Amino acid sequence: MNPAGKPGKTASLMPVEVALARLLEMAEASPIRERERLPVAQVQGRVLADDLVSTLDLPPWPNSAMDGYALRVADWTGEPLLVSQKIFAGQAPEPLKPGTCVRIFTGAPVPADADCVEMQENAEVQADERVRFLESMKPGQNIRPQGQETTVGELVLPAGTRLGPIEQGLAASLGCAELDVVRKVRVAVLSTGDELVEPGQALGPGQIYNSNRVLLCSWLQRLGCEVIDAGILPDDLVTTRARLGELKDVDLILSTGGVSVGEADFLGMALREEGELALWKLAIKPGKPLTFGHFRGVPVIGLPGNPASTLVTFALLARPYLLRRQGVKEVEPLKFQVPAGFVWPRPGNRREYLRGRLENGRAIIYKNQSSGVLRSAAWADGLVEVLEDRTLMEGEYVVFIPLSEVLG
Ligand code: AMP
Ligand code: MG
């Protein structure tokens, strides 16, 4: 619902899709080109470097989809047929003797000249071991034809595919022992803020525990990145400059905090001095300030520091950027529409990503949507997208992005 006559207040903010398009453009300008060959069992989360083209027909020969009997449809007269051979999976069959049938098991090659398999439930073994078939059969019945899944020369997985258990299984089915994958993206994680203390230490006055560091390091590992944990950076320009300078061999410096236009924006200052800086104010909530730039040629993304803001901006912007650096085409998460199980009475000027859950087919939201409350995301199954300038009544459709879609 867009309240009639109410002008949007979003003009000065950058829409999420514009920011994403810019980040992806930047990612495409510096693709990771190096590759490595790995055993197929070790490519989980990695990105395929070359098209995977089949060198096999799959299945390589027609085989039985059932335990039963292979025969020629034309040989069926209603009279029992002699069983002339028995074929298990893994055996090579003899050609079918005319006027007979063959005992066959699931996955076994169907002998030449047999054109159907009848399942054993529809067959009656006679006292003399001949078999009577109870129903008429159709040619091709219960036979998986050669090449039904894949034929030689067919493109099975394009370069840029992210590999998971299913793709690994598929590659194995084609006989691939190894795959060429894009080398891991090296990401340095920096947490900025004088108030931050690592868990395990005592909290002093005004201090809080650093949650973003472990959140991002763990997430990046799940994404198949090589993580360089660069620790906590104090709010101080000299140290910021020095620490950024140490991170030469990385593909991305990912920092959190210190990107608001406040006085403590040392990351921005360092980038301005020794690189370039784009400071974006995004129409996103939680989120808003986001830095993209370079420090001595190394790309830097500065996410906002509030943990829920870090999470949302990483999921929707930094994650696609990192995947695109590796050549992944499909970088956006699967989203679907669900009816809202809540009301949203006041339109906002930023697109909201509420931490929500599905309950009885409707999206409900965590009671506290403050950007500092990470617990909202631990409670949630997904992000509920509420567009700018929108109000919602219960039952109106909203976009739901499962967290499982973005966490890996
Ligand atoms: P900043 O963007 O630095 O102004 O930080 C915004 C808010 O996020 C402040 O309340 C910070 O204390 C908090 N914050 C920043 N970094 C972290 C972090 N690594 N872990 C937990 N909270 C943080
Ligand atoms: Mg700070």
Coordinates of N, CA and C in Angstrom, one line a residue, residues 75-274:
D75 N 6.4 -60.8 -27.6 CA 6.5 -62.2 -27.2 C 5.4 -62.6 -26.2
W76 N 4.6 -61.6 -25.8 CA 3.6 -61.9 -24.7 C 2.3 -62.3 -25.4
T77 N 1.9 -63.6 -25.1 CA 0.6 -64.1 -25.6 C -0.3 -64.4 -24.5
G78 N 0.1 -64.2 -23.2 CA -0.7 -64.7 -22.1 C -0.2 -66.0 -21.6
E79 N 0.6 -66.7 -22.4 CA 1.2 -68.0 -22.0 C 2.4 -67.7 -21.2
P80 N 2.8 -68.6 -20.2 CA 4.0 -68.4 -19.4 C 5.3 -68.5 -20.3
L81 N 6.3 -67.7 -19.9 CA 7.6 -67.7 -20.7 C 8.7 -68.3 -19.9
L82 N 9.6 -68.9 -20.6 CA 10.8 -69.5 -20.0 C 11.7 -68.4 -19.5
V83 N 12.3 -68.5 -18.3 CA 13.3 -67.6 -17.9 C 14.7 -68.0 -18.4
S84 N 15.3 -67.3 -19.3 CA 16.5 -67.8 -20.0 C 17.8 -67.3 -19.4
Q85 N 17.8 -66.2 -18.6 CA 19.0 -65.8 -17.8 C 18.5 -64.9 -16.7
K86 N 19.5 -64.6 -15.8 CA 19.3 -63.8 -14.6 C 20.4 -62.8 -14.6
I87 N 20.0 -61.5 -14.5 CA 21.0 -60.4 -14.6 C 20.8 -59.5 -13.3
F88 N 21.9 -59.5 -12.6 CA 22.0 -58.5 -11.5 C 22.7 -57.2 -11.9
A89 N 22.5 -56.2 -11.1 CA 23.3 -54.9 -11.4 C 24.7 -55.3 -11.3
G90 N 25.5 -54.7 -12.3 CA 26.9 -55.0 -12.3 C 27.3 -56.1 -13.3
Q91 N 26.3 -56.8 -13.8 CA 26.6 -57.9 -14.8 C 26.3 -57.5 -16.2
A92 N 27.0 -58.2 -17.1 CA 26.8 -57.9 -18.5 C 25.8 -58.9 -19.1
P93 N 24.7 -58.5 -19.7 CA 23.7 -59.5 -20.2 C 24.1 -60.2 -21.5
E94 N 23.6 -61.4 -21.7 CA 23.6 -62.0 -23.1 C 22.4 -61.4 -23.8
P95 N 22.4 -61.5 -25.2 CA 21.2 -61.1 -25.9 C 20.0 -61.9 -25.5
L96 N 18.8 -61.4 -25.6 CA 17.6 -62.1 -25.3 C 17.3 -63.2 -26.3
K97 N 17.1 -64.4 -25.7 CA 16.7 -65.5 -26.6 C 15.2 -65.3 -27.0
P98 N 14.9 -65.3 -28.2 CA 13.5 -65.1 -28.7 C 12.5 -66.0 -27.9
G99 N 11.4 -65.4 -27.5 CA 10.3 -66.2 -26.9 C 10.6 -66.5 -25.5
T100 N 11.6 -65.9 -24.9 CA 11.9 -66.1 -23.4 C 11.9 -64.7 -22.7
C101 N 12.0 -64.8 -21.4 CA 12.2 -63.6 -20.6 C 13.4 -63.8 -19.7
V102 N 13.8 -62.7 -19.1 CA 15.0 -62.6 -18.3 C 14.7 -62.1 -16.9
R103 N 15.1 -62.8 -15.9 CA 15.0 -62.3 -14.6 C 16.0 -61.1 -14.4
I104 N 15.5 -59.9 -14.0 CA 16.4 -58.8 -14.0 C 16.1 -58.0 -12.7
F105 N 17.2 -57.3 -12.2 CA 17.1 -56.5 -11.0 C 17.4 -55.0 -11.3
T106 N 16.9 -54.2 -10.4 CA 17.1 -52.7 -10.6 C 18.5 -52.3 -10.9
G107 N 18.7 -51.6 -11.9 CA 20.0 -51.1 -12.3 C 20.8 -52.0 -13.2
A108 N 20.3 -53.2 -13.4 CA 21.0 -54.1 -14.3 C 20.8 -53.8 -15.8
P109 N 21.8 -54.0 -16.6 CA 21.6 -53.6 -18.0 C 20.5 -54.5 -18.7
V110 N 19.6 -53.9 -19.5 CA 18.6 -54.6 -20.1 C 19.2 -55.3 -21.4
P111 N 19.0 -56.6 -21.6 CA 19.6 -57.2 -22.8 C 19.1 -56.7 -24.1
A112 N 20.0 -56.7 -25.1 CA 19.6 -56.3 -26.4 C 18.3 -57.1 -26.8
D113 N 17.4 -56.4 -27.5 CA 16.1 -57.0 -28.0 C 15.0 -57.0 -27.0
A114 N 15.3 -56.9 -25.7 CA 14.2 -56.8 -24.7 C 13.7 -55.3 -24.8
D115 N 12.4 -55.1 -24.8 CA 12.0 -53.8 -24.9 C 11.0 -53.3 -23.8
C116 N 10.9 -54.2 -22.8 CA 10.2 -53.8 -21.6 C 10.6 -54.6 -20.4
V117 N 10.3 -54.0 -19.2 CA 10.5 -54.7 -17.9 C 9.2 -54.8 -17.2
E118 N 8.8 -55.9 -16.8 CA 7.6 -56.0 -16.0 C 8.0 -56.3 -14.6
M119 N 7.3 -55.5 -13.7 CA 7.7 -55.7 -12.3 C 7.3 -57.0 -11.7
Q120 N 8.0 -57.5 -10.8 CA 7.8 -58.9 -10.3 C 6.4 -59.0 -9.7
E121 N 5.8 -57.9 -9.2 CA 4.5 -58.0 -8.6 C 3.4 -58.4 -9.6
N122 N 3.7 -58.1 -10.9 CA 2.7 -58.4 -11.9 C 3.1 -59.7 -12.7
A123 N 4.0 -60.5 -12.0 CA 4.4 -61.8 -12.7 C 4.1 -63.0 -11.7
E124 N 3.8 -64.1 -12.3 CA 3.5 -65.3 -11.4 C 4.4 -66.4 -11.8
V125 N 5.2 -66.8 -10.9 CA 6.2 -67.9 -11.2 C 5.4 -69.2 -11.1
Q126 N 5.5 -70.0 -12.2 CA 4.7 -71.3 -12.3 C 5.6 -72.4 -11.6
A127 N 4.9 -73.5 -11.4 CA 5.6 -74.7 -10.8 C 6.8 -75.1 -11.6
D128 N 6.7 -74.9 -12.9 CA 7.9 -75.3 -13.8 C 8.9 -74.2 -14.0
E129 N 8.7 -73.1 -13.2 CA 9.7 -72.0 -13.2 C 9.5 -71.0 -14.3
R130 N 8.5 -71.4 -15.2 CA 8.1 -70.4 -16.2 C 7.4 -69.2 -15.5
V131 N 7.3 -68.1 -16.2 CA 6.6 -67.0 -15.6 C 5.5 -66.5 -16.4
R132 N 4.3 -66.3 -15.7 CA 3.1 -65.8 -16.4 C 3.0 -64.3 -16.1
F133 N 2.8 -63.5 -17.1 CA 2.6 -62.1 -16.9 C 1.1 -61.8 -17.0
L134 N 0.7 -61.0 -16.0 CA -0.7 -60.9 -15.7 C -1.3 -59.8 -16.6
E135 N -0.5 -58.8 -17.0 CA -1.1 -57.7 -17.7 C -0.3 -57.5 -19.0
S136 N -1.0 -56.8 -20.0 CA -0.2 -56.5 -21.2 C 0.8 -55.4 -20.8
M137 N 1.8 -55.3 -21.7 CA 2.9 -54.3 -21.3 C 3.1 -53.4 -22.5
K138 N 3.8 -52.3 -22.2 CA 4.1 -51.3 -23.2 C 5.6 -51.2 -23.5
P139 N 6.0 -51.0 -24.8 CA 7.4 -50.9 -25.1 C 8.0 -49.8 -24.2
G140 N 9.2 -50.0 -23.7 CA 9.9 -49.0 -23.0 C 9.6 -49.0 -21.5
Q141 N 8.5 -49.7 -21.1 CA 8.1 -49.7 -19.7 C 9.2 -50.2 -18.8
N142 N 9.4 -49.4 -17.7 CA 10.4 -49.6 -16.7 C 11.8 -49.8 -17.2
I143 N 12.1 -49.2 -18.3 CA 13.5 -49.2 -18.8 C 14.0 -47.7 -18.8
R144 N 15.1 -47.6 -18.1 CA 15.7 -46.2 -18.2 C 16.6 -46.2 -19.4
P145 N 16.3 -45.4 -20.4 CA 17.0 -45.5 -21.6 C 18.5 -44.9 -21.5
Q146 N 19.3 -45.4 -22.3 CA 20.7 -44.9 -22.4 C 20.7 -43.4 -22.6
G147 N 21.5 -42.7 -21.8 CA 21.6 -41.2 -22.0 C 20.4 -40.4 -21.6
Q148 N 19.5 -41.1 -20.8 CA 18.3 -40.4 -20.3 C 18.7 -39.1 -19.5
E149 N 19.7 -39.2 -18.7 CA 20.1 -38.1 -17.9 C 21.0 -37.1 -18.6
T150 N 22.0 -37.7 -19.3 CA 23.1 -36.9 -19.9 C 23.6 -37.7 -21.1
T151 N 24.0 -37.0 -22.1 CA 24.7 -37.6 -23.2 C 26.1 -37.0 -23.4
V152 N 26.9 -37.8 -24.0 CA 28.3 -37.3 -24.2 C 28.3 -35.9 -24.9
G153 N 29.1 -35.0 -24.4 CA 29.2 -33.7 -24.9 C 28.3 -32.7 -24.4
E154 N 27.4 -33.1 -23.5 CA 26.4 -32.2 -23.0 C 27.0 -31.4 -21.8
L155 N 26.6 -30.1 -21.8 CA 27.0 -29.2 -20.7 C 26.2 -29.6 -19.5
V156 N 26.9 -30.0 -18.4 CA 26.1 -30.5 -17.2 C 26.1 -29.4 -16.2
L157 N 27.3 -28.7 -15.9 CA 27.4 -27.6 -15.0 C 28.2 -26.5 -15.6
P158 N 27.7 -25.3 -15.7 CA 28.5 -24.3 -16.3 C 29.6 -23.7 -15.3
A159 N 30.7 -23.2 -15.9 CA 31.7 -22.5 -15.0 C 30.9 -21.5 -14.2
G160 N 31.4 -21.3 -13.0 CA 30.7 -20.3 -12.1 C 29.6 -20.9 -11.2
T161 N 29.4 -22.3 -11.4 CA 28.5 -22.9 -10.5 C 29.1 -23.1 -9.1
R162 N 28.4 -22.8 -8.1 CA 28.8 -23.1 -6.7 C 28.6 -24.6 -6.4
L163 N 29.6 -25.2 -5.9 CA 29.5 -26.7 -5.7 C 29.1 -27.0 -4.3
G164 N 28.2 -27.9 -4.2 CA 27.7 -28.5 -2.9 C 27.5 -29.9 -3.1
P165 N 27.0 -30.6 -2.1 CA 26.8 -32.0 -2.1 C 26.2 -32.6 -3.4
I166 N 25.2 -31.9 -3.9 CA 24.5 -32.4 -5.1 C 25.4 -32.3 -6.4
E167 N 26.1 -31.2 -6.5 CA 27.0 -31.0 -7.7 C 28.1 -32.0 -7.6
Q168 N 28.6 -32.2 -6.3 CA 29.7 -33.2 -6.1 C 29.2 -34.6 -6.5
G169 N 28.0 -34.9 -6.1 CA 27.5 -36.2 -6.5 C 27.3 -36.4 -8.0
L170 N 26.9 -35.3 -8.6 CA 26.7 -35.3 -10.1 C 28.0 -35.5 -10.8
A171 N 29.0 -34.7 -10.4 CA 30.3 -34.9 -11.0 C 30.9 -36.3 -10.8
A172 N 30.6 -36.8 -9.6 CA 31.1 -38.2 -9.4 C 30.4 -39.2 -10.3
S173 N 29.1 -38.9 -10.6 CA 28.3 -39.8 -11.5 C 28.9 -39.8 -12.9
L174 N 29.5 -38.7 -13.2 CA 30.1 -38.6 -14.5 C 31.6 -39.1 -14.5
G175 N 32.0 -39.6 -13.4 CA 33.4 -40.2 -13.3 C 34.5 -39.2 -13.0
C176 N 34.1 -37.9 -12.6 CA 35.1 -36.9 -12.3 C 35.7 -37.2 -11.0
A177 N 37.0 -37.4 -10.9 CA 37.7 -37.6 -9.6 C 38.2 -36.3 -9.1
E178 N 38.4 -35.3 -10.0 CA 38.9 -34.0 -9.6 C 38.2 -32.9 -10.4
L179 N 38.2 -31.7 -9.8 CA 37.5 -30.6 -10.5 C 38.5 -29.4 -10.4
D180 N 38.4 -28.6 -11.4 CA 39.1 -27.3 -11.3 C 38.2 -26.3 -10.7
V181 N 38.6 -25.7 -9.6 CA 37.8 -24.6 -9.0 C 38.6 -23.3 -8.9
V182 N 37.9 -22.3 -8.7 CA 38.5 -20.9 -8.5 C 39.1 -20.9 -7.1
R183 N 40.3 -20.3 -7.0 CA 40.9 -20.3 -5.7 C 40.1 -19.5 -4.7
K184 N 40.3 -19.8 -3.5 CA 39.5 -19.2 -2.4 C 39.7 -17.7 -2.4
V185 N 38.7 -16.9 -2.2 CA 38.9 -15.5 -2.0 C 39.5 -15.2 -0.6
R186 N 40.5 -14.4 -0.6 CA 41.1 -14.1 0.7 C 40.5 -12.9 1.3
V187 N 39.9 -13.0 2.4 CA 39.2 -11.9 3.0 C 39.7 -11.6 4.4
A188 N 40.2 -10.4 4.6 CA 40.6 -9.9 6.0 C 39.5 -9.3 6.7
V189 N 39.2 -9.8 7.9 CA 38.1 -9.3 8.7 C 38.7 -8.4 9.8
L190 N 38.2 -7.1 9.8 CA 38.6 -6.1 10.8 C 37.4 -5.7 11.6
S191 N 37.5 -5.6 12.9 CA 36.4 -5.1 13.7 C 36.9 -3.7 14.2
T192 N 36.2 -2.7 14.0 CA 36.7 -1.4 14.5 C 35.9 -0.9 15.7
G193 N 36.6 -0.3 16.6 CA 35.9 0.3 17.8 C 36.6 0.1 19.1
D194 N 36.9 1.3 19.7 CA 37.6 1.3 21.0 C 36.8 0.6 22.1
E195 N 35.5 0.4 21.9 CA 34.7 -0.2 22.9 C 34.7 -1.7 22.9
L196 N 35.4 -2.3 21.9 CA 35.3 -3.8 21.7 C 36.3 -4.5 22.5
V197 N 35.9 -5.6 23.0 CA 36.7 -6.5 23.8 C 36.4 -7.9 23.3
E198 N 37.4 -8.8 23.2 CA 37.1 -10.2 22.8 C 36.5 -11.0 24.0
P199 N 35.6 -11.9 23.6 CA 35.1 -12.8 24.6 C 36.2 -13.5 25.4
G200 N 36.0 -13.7 26.7 CA 37.1 -14.3 27.4 C 37.8 -13.3 28.3
Q201 N 37.7 -12.0 27.9 CA 38.3 -11.0 28.7 C 37.2 -10.3 29.5
A202 N 37.7 -9.7 30.6 CA 36.7 -9.0 31.4 C 36.3 -7.7 30.8
L203 N 35.0 -7.3 30.9 CA 34.5 -6.1 30.3 C 34.8 -4.9 31.2
G204 N 35.4 -3.9 30.7 CA 35.7 -2.7 31.4 C 34.5 -1.7 31.2
P205 N 34.6 -0.5 31.9 CA 33.5 0.4 31.7 C 33.3 0.8 30.2
G206 N 32.1 0.8 29.8 CA 31.8 1.3 28.4 C 32.2 0.2 27.3
Q207 N 32.6 -0.9 27.7 CA 33.0 -1.9 26.7 C 32.0 -2.9 26.4
I208 N 32.0 -3.5 25.2 CA 31.1 -4.6 24.8 C 32.0 -5.6 24.2
Y209 N 31.4 -6.8 24.1 CA 32.1 -7.9 23.4 C 32.0 -7.8 21.9
N210 N 33.0 -8.2 21.3 CA 33.1 -8.1 19.8 C 32.3 -9.3 19.2
S211 N 31.2 -9.1 18.7 CA 30.4 -10.2 18.1 C 30.6 -10.3 16.6
N212 N 30.8 -9.2 15.9 CA 30.9 -9.2 14.5 C 32.1 -10.1 14.0
R213 N 33.2 -10.1 14.7 CA 34.3 -10.8 14.2 C 34.1 -12.2 14.0
V214 N 33.5 -12.9 15.1 CA 33.3 -14.3 15.0 C 32.2 -14.6 14.0
L215 N 31.2 -13.7 14.0 CA 30.0 -13.9 13.1 C 30.5 -13.9 11.6
L216 N 31.3 -12.9 11.3 CA 31.8 -12.8 9.9 C 32.8 -13.9 9.6
C217 N 33.8 -14.1 10.5 CA 34.8 -15.1 10.2 C 34.1 -16.5 9.9
S218 N 33.2 -16.8 10.7 CA 32.5 -18.1 10.6 C 31.7 -18.2 9.3
W219 N 31.0 -17.1 9.0 CA 30.2 -17.0 7.8 C 31.0 -17.1 6.6
L220 N 32.1 -16.4 6.6 CA 33.0 -16.4 5.4 C 33.6 -17.8 5.2
Q221 N 33.9 -18.5 6.3 CA 34.3 -19.9 6.1 C 33.3 -20.7 5.4
R222 N 32.0 -20.6 5.8 CA 31.0 -21.3 5.2 C 30.8 -21.0 3.7
L223 N 31.2 -19.8 3.4 CA 31.1 -19.3 2.0 C 32.3 -19.8 1.1
G224 N 33.2 -20.5 1.8 CA 34.4 -21.0 1.0 C 35.5 -20.0 0.9
C225 N 35.5 -19.0 1.8 CA 36.6 -18.0 1.7 C 37.8 -18.4 2.6
E226 N 38.9 -17.8 2.3 CA 40.1 -17.9 3.2 C 40.0 -16.7 4.1
V227 N 39.9 -16.9 5.4 CA 39.7 -15.8 6.3 C 41.0 -15.4 7.0
I228 N 41.3 -14.1 6.9 CA 42.4 -13.6 7.6 C 41.8 -12.7 8.7
D229 N 41.9 -13.2 10.0 CA 41.3 -12.5 11.1 C 42.3 -11.4 11.5
A230 N 41.9 -10.2 11.2 CA 42.8 -9.1 11.4 C 42.5 -8.4 12.8
G231 N 41.6 -9.0 13.6 CA 41.4 -8.5 15.0 C 40.7 -7.2 15.1
I232 N 40.9 -6.6 16.2 CA 40.2 -5.3 16.5 C 41.1 -4.1 16.2
L233 N 40.5 -3.1 15.6 CA 41.2 -1.9 15.2 C 40.7 -0.8 16.1
P234 N 41.6 -0.1 16.8 CA 41.1 1.0 17.7 C 40.7 2.2 16.8
D235 N 39.9 3.0 17.4 CA 39.4 4.2 16.6 C 40.6 5.3 16.6
D236 N 41.4 5.1 15.7 CA 42.7 5.9 15.6 C 43.2 5.9 14.2
L237 N 43.5 7.0 13.7 CA 43.8 7.1 12.2 C 45.2 6.5 12.0
V238 N 46.2 6.7 12.8 CA 47.5 6.2 12.6 C 47.5 4.7 12.6
T239 N 46.8 4.1 13.6 CA 46.8 2.6 13.6 C 46.0 2.1 12.5
T240 N 44.9 2.7 12.2 CA 44.0 2.3 11.1 C 44.9 2.2 9.8
R241 N 45.6 3.3 9.5 CA 46.4 3.3 8.3 C 47.4 2.2 8.3
A242 N 48.1 2.1 9.4 CA 49.1 1.0 9.5 C 48.6 -0.4 9.4
R243 N 47.5 -0.6 10.0 CA 46.9 -2.0 9.9 C 46.4 -2.3 8.5
L244 N 45.7 -1.3 7.9 CA 45.3 -1.6 6.5 C 46.5 -1.9 5.6
G245 N 47.6 -1.2 5.9 CA 48.8 -1.3 5.1 C 49.4 -2.7 5.2
E246 N 49.1 -3.4 6.3 CA 49.6 -4.8 6.5 C 48.9 -5.8 5.7
L247 N 47.7 -5.4 5.3 CA 46.8 -6.4 4.6 C 46.9 -6.3 3.1
K248 N 48.2 -6.6 2.6 CA 48.4 -6.4 1.2 C 48.0 -7.6 0.3
D249 N 48.1 -8.8 0.9 CA 47.9 -10.0 0.1 C 46.5 -10.5 0.1
V250 N 45.5 -9.6 0.3 CA 44.1 -10.1 0.4 C 43.3 -9.6 -0.8
D251 N 42.2 -10.3 -1.0 CA 41.3 -9.8 -2.1 C 40.3 -8.8 -1.6
L252 N 40.1 -8.8 -0.3 CA 39.1 -7.9 0.2 C 39.4 -7.6 1.7
I253 N 39.3 -6.4 2.1 CA 39.3 -6.1 3.5 C 37.8 -5.8 3.9
L254 N 37.4 -6.5 4.8 CA 36.0 -6.4 5.3 C 36.0 -5.9 6.7
S255 N 35.5 -4.7 6.9 CA 35.5 -4.2 8.2 C 34.1 -3.9 8.7
T256 N 34.0 -3.8 10.0 CA 32.7 -3.4 10.6 C 32.8 -2.2 11.5
G257 N 31.8 -1.4 11.5 CA 31.8 -0.3 12.4 C 32.6 0.9 11.8
G258 N 32.5 2.0 12.5 CA 33.3 3.2 12.1 C 32.9 3.8 10.7
V259 N 31.8 3.4 10.2 CA 31.5 4.0 8.9 C 30.3 5.0 8.9
S260 N 29.8 5.3 10.1 CA 28.9 6.3 10.2 C 29.6 7.6 9.9
V261 N 28.9 8.7 9.6 CA 29.6 9.9 9.2 C 30.1 10.6 10.5
G262 N 30.1 9.9 11.6 CA 30.5 10.4 12.9 C 32.0 10.8 12.9
E263 N 32.4 11.3 14.0 CA 33.8 11.8 14.0 C 34.8 10.6 14.0
A264 N 34.3 9.4 14.4 CA 35.3 8.3 14.5 C 35.4 7.5 13.3
D265 N 35.2 8.1 12.1 CA 35.2 7.4 10.8 C 36.6 7.3 10.3
F266 N 37.5 6.6 11.0 CA 38.9 6.6 10.6 C 39.1 5.7 9.4
L267 N 38.3 4.7 9.2 CA 38.4 3.9 8.0 C 38.2 4.8 6.8
G268 N 37.2 5.6 6.8 CA 36.9 6.5 5.7 C 38.1 7.5 5.5
M269 N 38.6 8.0 6.6 CA 39.8 8.9 6.4 C 40.9 8.2 5.8
A270 N 41.2 7.0 6.2 CA 42.4 6.3 5.7 C 42.2 6.0 4.2
L271 N 41.0 5.7 3.8 CA 40.7 5.4 2.4 C 40.9 6.7 1.6
R272 N 40.4 7.8 2.1 CA 40.4 9.0 1.4 C 41.9 9.4 1.2
E273 N 42.7 9.2 2.2 CA 44.2 9.5 2.1 C 44.9 8.6 1.1
E274 N 44.7 7.3 1.1 CA 45.5 6.4 0.4 C 44.8 5.5 -0.5

